[in-house]
Amino acid sequence: MALAVGQGVRVIHYGGEFKLLEANAPPGETGGPERKAGDDRIQITGQRPWGNWRLEGKGQLQWHSLIEIADDTTGTESEQFNLLLHTGSLDLLLHRGGTTFGVTAVGQANEATGREPIVPNANILSSAAFAFERWTAGSGRWTLLAGLRADARQLHADRDDSLGVAAQDRNSQAWSGNVGVVFTPKPGGPLSLNVNVGRAWRAPTLFELFANGPHIGEARYELGDSTMKPEASRGVDLGIRLSGRRARVEFAAYHNRLSDYVYITPTAVFIDSLRVYQYGQAEAEMLGGEAVLEAEIGSGVVARSRVEVVRGTNLTSHEPLPLLPPVRAAVGFGWRDRLSVDVDAYARPKRLNPLDIPTAGYALLHLGGGTDVRLFGRAMRLDISLRNALNQRYKSFLSRYKEFAFDPGRNLIVRLSSGFVD
């Protein structure tokens, strides 16, 4: 069977200027910091046959900037910080049946300027090689999946006396892997069971290592920890899925044990009236699960619901991990791909770290609709969504602004998209 040659180019631009509240401003004060964000990406994808294999390539160039403008000690506006990140990535994959081999490389250059640059200038080069295999046995009742990956990472940070950072190089190497089994008692039947066991790792980011400065617009002062090691985890997850002609139900649970888990927590310390948020590491574990139910209750009408919960413990201090999401429940209805009504509900966090800042529970209503249209002689898709349709006032537990500002109110999103076929 002949394989088609396919390719695609995608250009993405995002940019915005946002006026932020002054967290500790006196009553009636309308001025505040200003944040400018920009993101430009060029993505190229392609694939072609290579003997009995299929070669797939993915490449991306990205320019990401974040600028915060605030008053200095004299009351004059200037750049508090100006962070510019250049990223280039390349992925090459070979596919044949259930077998995949691949290599990936990512290069990043971080430039930090301004009165409080927060992090030093730095360069990061990461590379990895991986393999994935899928086998089917027992007349289709058993499916075995296995993957293995080796990573190498090099980080060079420039000297920055204002941050107390000496010029340094960090090298990390690690392996990760996963083995999973899916059992379907009756091939093509409604019931399937799965279990996965794996090991993963993550190197600390530039902010987690070296952050030392204020985010005026977020009313926080971040402090990194340059002694941190790469984070590693061992985990197992279990799942069961039952699908019928008109309904589907899924249950999943997982347990992760993490060595040198990287987290950030609010503290009781303040610098220039800004609360200090400190990065740290600890032995930790996470338990979680979710349940999903979907059912067709009418002609093209689908009801759906989901519940998610996670519980984390710092095994070093025997306290709850900070800043973990509270219990979330969602329920919604959709009619084909034309109309949707959804409610997202978040409980008040019950299991808090001693320094966590709690928020109240809340529920949000979201509305959506879409249709196929024809513009400029081309078939296109028009989607409109109204987030937080009732303009609910709420504060997300994970929000960086929760101590002094509400989360976004009513938000209208209009998307026009077109598919291209080579």
Coordinates of C-alpha atoms in Angstrom, one line a residue:
M1 CA 0.0 0.0 0.0
A2 CA 1.5 3.3 -1.0
L3 CA 2.1 5.9 1.7
A4 CA 1.2 9.5 0.9
V5 CA 3.7 12.2 1.3
G6 CA 2.4 14.9 3.6
Q7 CA 3.7 18.2 4.9
G8 CA 2.4 21.3 6.7
V9 CA 3.5 24.7 7.8
R10 CA 1.9 26.6 10.6
V11 CA 2.6 30.1 11.8
I12 CA 1.2 31.2 15.2
H13 CA 1.3 34.7 16.7
Y14 CA 0.1 35.8 20.1
G15 CA 0.5 39.1 21.7
G16 CA -1.2 41.3 24.3
E17 CA -0.7 44.2 26.7
F18 CA -2.4 43.8 30.1
K19 CA -2.9 46.5 32.8
L20 CA -2.5 44.8 36.2
L21 CA -3.9 45.8 39.6
E22 CA -1.6 47.3 42.1
A23 CA -1.8 44.7 44.9
N24 CA -1.1 47.1 47.8
A25 CA -2.3 50.3 46.3
P26 CA -4.3 52.8 48.4
P27 CA -8.1 53.0 47.8
G28 CA -8.9 54.8 44.6
E29 CA -5.5 54.2 43.0
T30 CA -6.0 53.1 39.4
G31 CA -2.4 52.9 38.2
G32 CA -0.5 49.6 38.3
P33 CA 2.1 47.6 36.5
E34 CA 1.7 46.7 32.8
R35 CA 2.6 43.3 31.4
K36 CA 3.4 42.7 27.7
A37 CA 3.4 39.2 26.4
G38 CA 4.3 37.9 22.9
D39 CA 4.7 34.5 21.3
D40 CA 5.6 33.7 17.7
R41 CA 6.0 30.2 16.4
I42 CA 6.8 28.6 13.0
Q43 CA 6.0 24.9 12.9
I44 CA 6.9 22.6 10.0
T45 CA 5.8 18.9 9.8
G46 CA 6.3 16.3 7.1
Q47 CA 6.4 12.6 6.5
R48 CA 7.4 10.3 3.7
P49 CA 8.0 6.6 3.0
W50 CA 11.5 5.2 3.6
G51 CA 11.7 1.7 2.4
N52 CA 9.3 -0.3 4.6
W53 CA 9.3 2.5 7.2
R54 CA 7.5 5.8 7.5
L55 CA 9.8 8.8 8.3
E56 CA 8.1 11.7 10.2
G57 CA 9.7 15.0 11.0
K58 CA 8.6 17.9 13.2
G59 CA 10.4 21.2 13.6
Q60 CA 9.6 24.4 15.5
L61 CA 11.1 27.9 16.0
Q62 CA 9.7 29.9 18.9
W63 CA 10.2 33.5 20.2
H64 CA 8.6 34.1 23.5
S65 CA 8.8 37.4 25.4
L66 CA 7.4 38.6 28.8
I67 CA 7.9 42.2 29.9
E68 CA 6.6 43.9 33.0
I69 CA 6.7 47.7 33.3
A70 CA 6.3 49.3 36.7
D71 CA 7.3 52.4 38.6
D72 CA 10.9 52.6 40.0
T73 CA 11.9 54.2 43.3
T74 CA 11.5 57.7 41.7
G75 CA 8.0 57.0 40.4
T76 CA 9.2 56.7 36.8
E77 CA 7.9 53.8 34.7
S78 CA 10.6 51.5 33.3
E79 CA 11.0 47.8 32.6
Q80 CA 10.9 45.8 35.8
F81 CA 12.0 42.7 33.8
N82 CA 12.3 41.8 30.2
L83 CA 12.5 38.0 29.5
L84 CA 13.1 36.8 26.0
L85 CA 13.3 33.1 25.2
H86 CA 14.4 31.7 21.8
T87 CA 13.7 28.0 21.3
G88 CA 14.4 25.6 18.4
S89 CA 13.3 22.0 18.4
L90 CA 13.6 19.1 15.9
D91 CA 12.0 15.6 16.1
L92 CA 12.6 12.7 13.8
L93 CA 10.6 9.5 14.0
L94 CA 10.6 6.2 12.2
H95 CA 7.4 4.1 12.2
R96 CA 6.7 0.6 11.1
G97 CA 3.6 -1.3 12.4
G98 CA 3.7 -1.0 16.2
T99 CA 7.4 0.0 16.3
T100 CA 8.6 3.6 16.6
F101 CA 12.2 4.9 16.9
G102 CA 13.0 8.5 17.4
V103 CA 15.4 11.3 18.3
T104 CA 14.7 14.8 19.5
A105 CA 16.7 17.9 20.2
V106 CA 15.8 21.2 21.9
G107 CA 18.0 24.3 22.1
Q108 CA 17.0 27.4 24.2
A109 CA 18.6 30.8 24.8
N110 CA 17.3 32.9 27.6
E111 CA 18.0 36.7 27.7
A112 CA 17.0 38.5 30.9
T113 CA 17.2 42.3 31.3
G114 CA 15.5 45.1 33.3
R115 CA 15.9 46.5 36.8
E116 CA 15.1 43.0 38.3
P117 CA 16.0 40.4 35.7
I118 CA 14.8 37.6 38.0
V119 CA 17.0 34.9 36.3
P120 CA 20.4 35.0 34.6
N121 CA 21.1 34.7 30.9
A122 CA 21.4 31.1 30.1
N123 CA 21.6 28.5 27.3
I124 CA 20.1 25.0 27.5
L125 CA 20.6 22.1 25.1
S126 CA 18.6 18.9 25.5
S127 CA 18.6 15.7 23.4
A128 CA 17.0 12.3 23.7
A129 CA 16.6 9.0 21.9
F130 CA 13.6 6.7 22.4
A131 CA 11.9 3.6 21.2
F132 CA 8.3 2.4 21.5
E133 CA 6.9 -1.0 20.7
R134 CA 3.3 -2.5 20.7
W135 CA 2.5 -6.2 20.5
T136 CA -0.9 -8.0 20.3
A137 CA -1.4 -11.5 21.5
G138 CA -4.1 -14.0 22.5
S139 CA -6.3 -13.3 19.5
G140 CA -6.4 -9.6 20.3
R141 CA -7.3 -10.0 23.9
W142 CA -3.9 -8.8 25.2
T143 CA -2.0 -5.7 24.1
L144 CA 1.5 -5.0 25.5
L145 CA 3.1 -1.6 25.2
A146 CA 6.7 -0.7 26.1
G147 CA 8.8 2.4 25.7
L148 CA 12.3 3.4 26.7
R149 CA 14.0 6.8 26.5
A150 CA 17.5 8.2 27.3
D151 CA 17.9 12.0 27.9
A152 CA 20.9 14.3 28.2
R153 CA 20.7 18.0 29.2
Q154 CA 23.3 20.7 29.4
L155 CA 22.7 24.1 31.0
H156 CA 25.1 27.1 31.0
A157 CA 24.2 30.1 33.2
D158 CA 26.1 33.4 32.9
R159 CA 27.4 35.2 36.0
D160 CA 24.9 37.7 37.4
D161 CA 26.1 39.6 40.5
S162 CA 22.7 41.2 41.1
L163 CA 21.2 37.7 41.5
G164 CA 24.1 36.2 43.3
V165 CA 24.7 33.7 40.5
A166 CA 28.2 32.5 39.5
A167 CA 28.8 31.3 36.0
Q168 CA 28.2 27.6 35.9
D169 CA 27.5 24.5 33.8
R170 CA 25.1 21.7 34.8
N171 CA 24.9 18.4 33.0
S172 CA 22.2 15.8 33.5
Q173 CA 21.6 12.3 32.1
A174 CA 18.7 10.0 32.9
W175 CA 16.5 7.3 31.5
S176 CA 12.8 6.8 31.6
G177 CA 10.6 4.0 30.6
N178 CA 7.1 2.6 30.7
V179 CA 5.4 -0.8 30.4
G180 CA 1.7 -1.3 30.0
V181 CA -0.8 -4.0 29.4
V182 CA -4.4 -3.8 28.1
F183 CA -6.7 -6.8 28.5
T184 CA -9.9 -7.1 26.6
P185 CA -11.8 -10.2 27.7
K186 CA -13.7 -10.3 24.4
P187 CA -11.9 -8.8 21.4
G188 CA -13.9 -5.8 20.2
G189 CA -16.1 -6.1 23.3
P190 CA -17.2 -3.4 25.6
L191 CA -14.9 -4.1 28.5
S192 CA -11.1 -3.3 28.8
L193 CA -8.7 -3.2 31.7
N194 CA -5.3 -1.6 31.7
V195 CA -2.2 -1.2 34.0
N196 CA 0.9 0.8 33.4
V197 CA 4.2 1.0 35.3
G198 CA 6.8 3.6 34.6
R199 CA 9.7 5.8 35.5
A200 CA 10.1 9.5 34.5
W201 CA 12.4 12.4 35.3
R202 CA 12.5 16.2 34.9
A203 CA 15.4 18.6 35.3
P204 CA 14.7 21.9 37.3
T205 CA 13.9 24.9 35.2
L206 CA 15.9 28.2 35.1
F207 CA 13.3 29.8 37.5
E208 CA 13.3 26.9 39.9
L209 CA 17.1 27.1 40.2
F210 CA 17.9 30.8 40.0
A211 CA 14.8 33.0 40.5
N212 CA 15.6 35.9 42.7
G213 CA 13.3 38.9 42.2
P214 CA 9.8 40.4 42.4
H215 CA 6.8 39.9 40.2
I216 CA 5.1 43.3 40.9
G217 CA 2.0 42.4 39.0
E218 CA 1.5 39.1 40.9
A219 CA 2.4 40.6 44.3
R220 CA 5.0 37.9 44.9
Y221 CA 8.8 37.6 45.3
E222 CA 10.2 34.3 43.9
L223 CA 13.3 32.6 45.3
G224 CA 14.9 29.6 43.5
D225 CA 17.2 27.0 44.9
S226 CA 20.4 26.4 43.0
T227 CA 21.2 23.2 44.9
M228 CA 18.2 21.4 43.4
K229 CA 18.7 18.0 41.6
P230 CA 16.7 16.5 38.8
E231 CA 13.3 15.2 39.8
A232 CA 12.5 11.5 39.3
S233 CA 9.3 9.5 39.7
R234 CA 8.0 6.0 39.8
G235 CA 4.4 5.4 39.1
V236 CA 1.6 2.9 38.5
D237 CA -1.8 3.6 37.1
L238 CA -4.9 1.4 36.7
G239 CA -7.9 1.9 34.5
I240 CA -11.2 0.2 33.5
R241 CA -13.3 1.2 30.5
L242 CA -16.8 0.0 29.6
S243 CA -18.3 1.1 26.3
G244 CA -21.7 0.4 24.9
R245 CA -23.6 1.6 21.8
R246 CA -25.0 4.6 23.7
A247 CA -22.8 5.1 26.7
R248 CA -19.2 5.0 28.0
V249 CA -17.8 4.9 31.5
E250 CA -14.2 5.1 32.6
F251 CA -12.4 4.8 36.0
A252 CA -8.7 5.5 36.5
A253 CA -6.4 5.7 39.5
Y254 CA -2.7 6.4 39.9
H255 CA 0.1 6.4 42.5
N256 CA 3.4 8.3 42.0
R257 CA 6.4 8.2 44.3
L258 CA 8.7 11.2 43.6
S259 CA 12.3 11.7 44.6
D260 CA 13.5 15.3 44.8
Y261 CA 10.0 16.6 43.8
V262 CA 10.2 20.3 42.9
Y263 CA 7.5 22.5 44.3
I264 CA 6.8 26.2 45.1
T265 CA 5.1 27.3 48.3
P266 CA 4.1 30.6 49.8
T267 CA 5.9 31.6 52.9
A268 CA 5.3 33.9 55.9
V269 CA 8.2 36.1 54.8
F270 CA 7.7 39.4 52.9
I271 CA 10.2 41.5 50.9
D272 CA 9.1 45.1 50.2
S273 CA 5.5 44.1 51.0
L274 CA 5.6 41.2 48.5
R275 CA 5.0 37.7 49.8
V276 CA 8.0 35.4 49.2
Y277 CA 7.4 32.2 47.2
Q278 CA 10.2 29.7 47.7
Y279 CA 11.1 26.8 45.4
G280 CA 12.1 23.6 47.2
Q281 CA 12.5 19.8 46.9
A282 CA 11.3 16.9 49.0
E283 CA 10.4 13.2 48.8
A284 CA 6.7 13.1 47.9
E285 CA 3.9 10.9 46.8
M286 CA 0.7 11.6 44.8
L287 CA -2.5 9.6 44.7
G288 CA -5.3 10.5 42.3
G289 CA -8.1 9.3 40.2
E290 CA -10.9 10.3 37.8
A291 CA -14.2 9.0 36.7
V292 CA -15.8 9.8 33.3
L293 CA -19.4 9.1 32.1
E294 CA -20.8 9.8 28.7
A295 CA -24.3 8.8 27.4
E296 CA -26.4 9.6 24.4
I297 CA -29.7 10.6 25.9
G298 CA -31.5 11.7 22.7
S299 CA -31.0 12.1 19.0
G300 CA -27.5 13.5 18.8
V301 CA -27.7 14.8 22.4
V302 CA -24.8 13.6 24.7
A303 CA -24.6 14.1 28.4
R304 CA -21.2 14.0 30.0
S305 CA -19.7 14.2 33.5
R306 CA -16.2 14.0 35.1
V307 CA -14.8 14.0 38.6
E308 CA -11.1 14.5 39.3
V309 CA -9.2 14.3 42.6
V310 CA -5.6 14.3 43.7
R311 CA -3.9 14.0 47.1
G312 CA -0.2 14.8 47.6
T313 CA 2.0 14.4 50.7
N314 CA 5.5 15.8 51.4
L315 CA 7.1 12.7 52.9
T316 CA 10.0 14.7 54.3
S317 CA 7.9 17.0 56.5
H318 CA 4.8 14.7 56.6
E319 CA 2.6 17.6 55.4
P320 CA 0.3 18.0 52.5
L321 CA 2.0 19.3 49.3
P322 CA 1.3 23.0 48.6
L323 CA -0.7 24.3 45.7
L324 CA -2.4 21.1 44.6
P325 CA -5.7 21.5 42.7
P326 CA -8.9 20.9 44.7
V327 CA -11.6 18.3 43.7
R328 CA -13.1 19.2 40.4
A329 CA -16.4 18.0 38.9
A330 CA -17.9 18.8 35.5
V331 CA -21.2 18.1 33.9
G332 CA -22.3 19.1 30.4
F333 CA -24.6 18.5 27.4
G334 CA -23.8 18.6 23.7
W335 CA -25.8 18.4 20.6
R336 CA -23.8 16.9 17.8
D337 CA -20.9 19.5 17.2
R338 CA -23.3 22.4 17.1
L339 CA -24.2 23.4 20.7
S340 CA -22.7 22.7 24.2
V341 CA -23.6 23.6 27.8
D342 CA -21.0 22.8 30.5
V343 CA -20.7 23.5 34.2
D344 CA -17.3 23.3 35.9
A345 CA -17.3 23.1 39.7
Y346 CA -14.3 23.3 42.1
A347 CA -14.6 22.5 45.8
R348 CA -13.0 24.5 48.5
P349 CA -9.6 22.9 49.2
K350 CA -9.8 20.7 52.3
R351 CA -6.3 19.3 52.8
L352 CA -4.0 22.3 52.9
N353 CA -0.3 22.9 53.5
P354 CA 0.1 25.0 56.6
L355 CA 1.2 28.0 54.5
D356 CA -1.4 27.5 51.7
I357 CA -3.8 30.4 51.1
P358 CA -7.3 28.9 50.8
T359 CA -10.1 30.0 48.4
A360 CA -13.8 29.4 48.3
G361 CA -15.4 26.8 46.0
Y362 CA -17.2 28.0 42.9
A363 CA -19.0 26.8 39.7
L364 CA -18.8 28.3 36.2
L365 CA -21.2 28.0 33.3
H366 CA -19.7 27.7 29.8
L367 CA -21.7 27.9 26.5
G368 CA -20.5 27.0 23.0
G369 CA -21.7 26.7 19.5
G370 CA -20.3 26.0 16.1
T371 CA -21.2 25.6 12.4
D372 CA -19.6 24.9 9.0
V373 CA -19.4 28.0 6.8
R374 CA -17.9 28.8 3.4
L375 CA -15.7 31.8 3.0
F376 CA -13.4 32.9 0.2
G377 CA -14.5 29.8 -1.7
R378 CA -13.2 27.4 1.0
A379 CA -15.1 25.3 3.6
M380 CA -14.3 26.6 7.1
R381 CA -15.4 26.0 10.6
L382 CA -16.8 28.8 12.9
D383 CA -16.8 28.1 16.7
I384 CA -18.0 30.5 19.3
S385 CA -17.6 29.9 23.1
L386 CA -18.7 32.0 26.0
R387 CA -16.6 31.2 29.1
N388 CA -18.0 32.0 32.6
A389 CA -21.2 33.0 30.9
L390 CA -22.8 34.3 34.2
N391 CA -19.8 36.5 35.0
Q392 CA -19.2 34.7 38.3
R393 CA -16.8 36.3 40.7
Y394 CA -14.3 33.7 41.9
K395 CA -10.7 33.0 42.8
S396 CA -8.9 29.9 41.6
F397 CA -6.8 28.2 44.3
L398 CA -3.9 28.0 41.8
S399 CA -4.2 31.6 40.7
R400 CA -1.1 33.8 41.1
Y401 CA -3.4 36.8 41.8
K402 CA -5.8 35.3 44.3
E403 CA -4.6 37.4 47.2
F404 CA -5.8 40.6 45.7
A405 CA -7.8 40.0 42.5
F406 CA -10.6 37.8 41.0
D407 CA -10.1 35.5 38.1
P408 CA -11.3 36.4 34.6
G409 CA -15.0 37.2 34.2
R410 CA -17.1 36.6 31.1
N411 CA -14.9 35.8 28.1
L412 CA -16.1 35.5 24.4
I413 CA -13.9 33.4 22.1
V414 CA -14.5 33.3 18.3
R415 CA -12.4 30.8 16.3
L416 CA -12.4 30.4 12.5
S417 CA -10.4 27.5 11.2
S418 CA -9.8 25.8 7.9
G419 CA -8.3 22.4 7.0
F420 CA -5.7 22.0 4.3
V421 CA -5.3 18.7 2.5
D422 CA -2.2 17.9 0.5

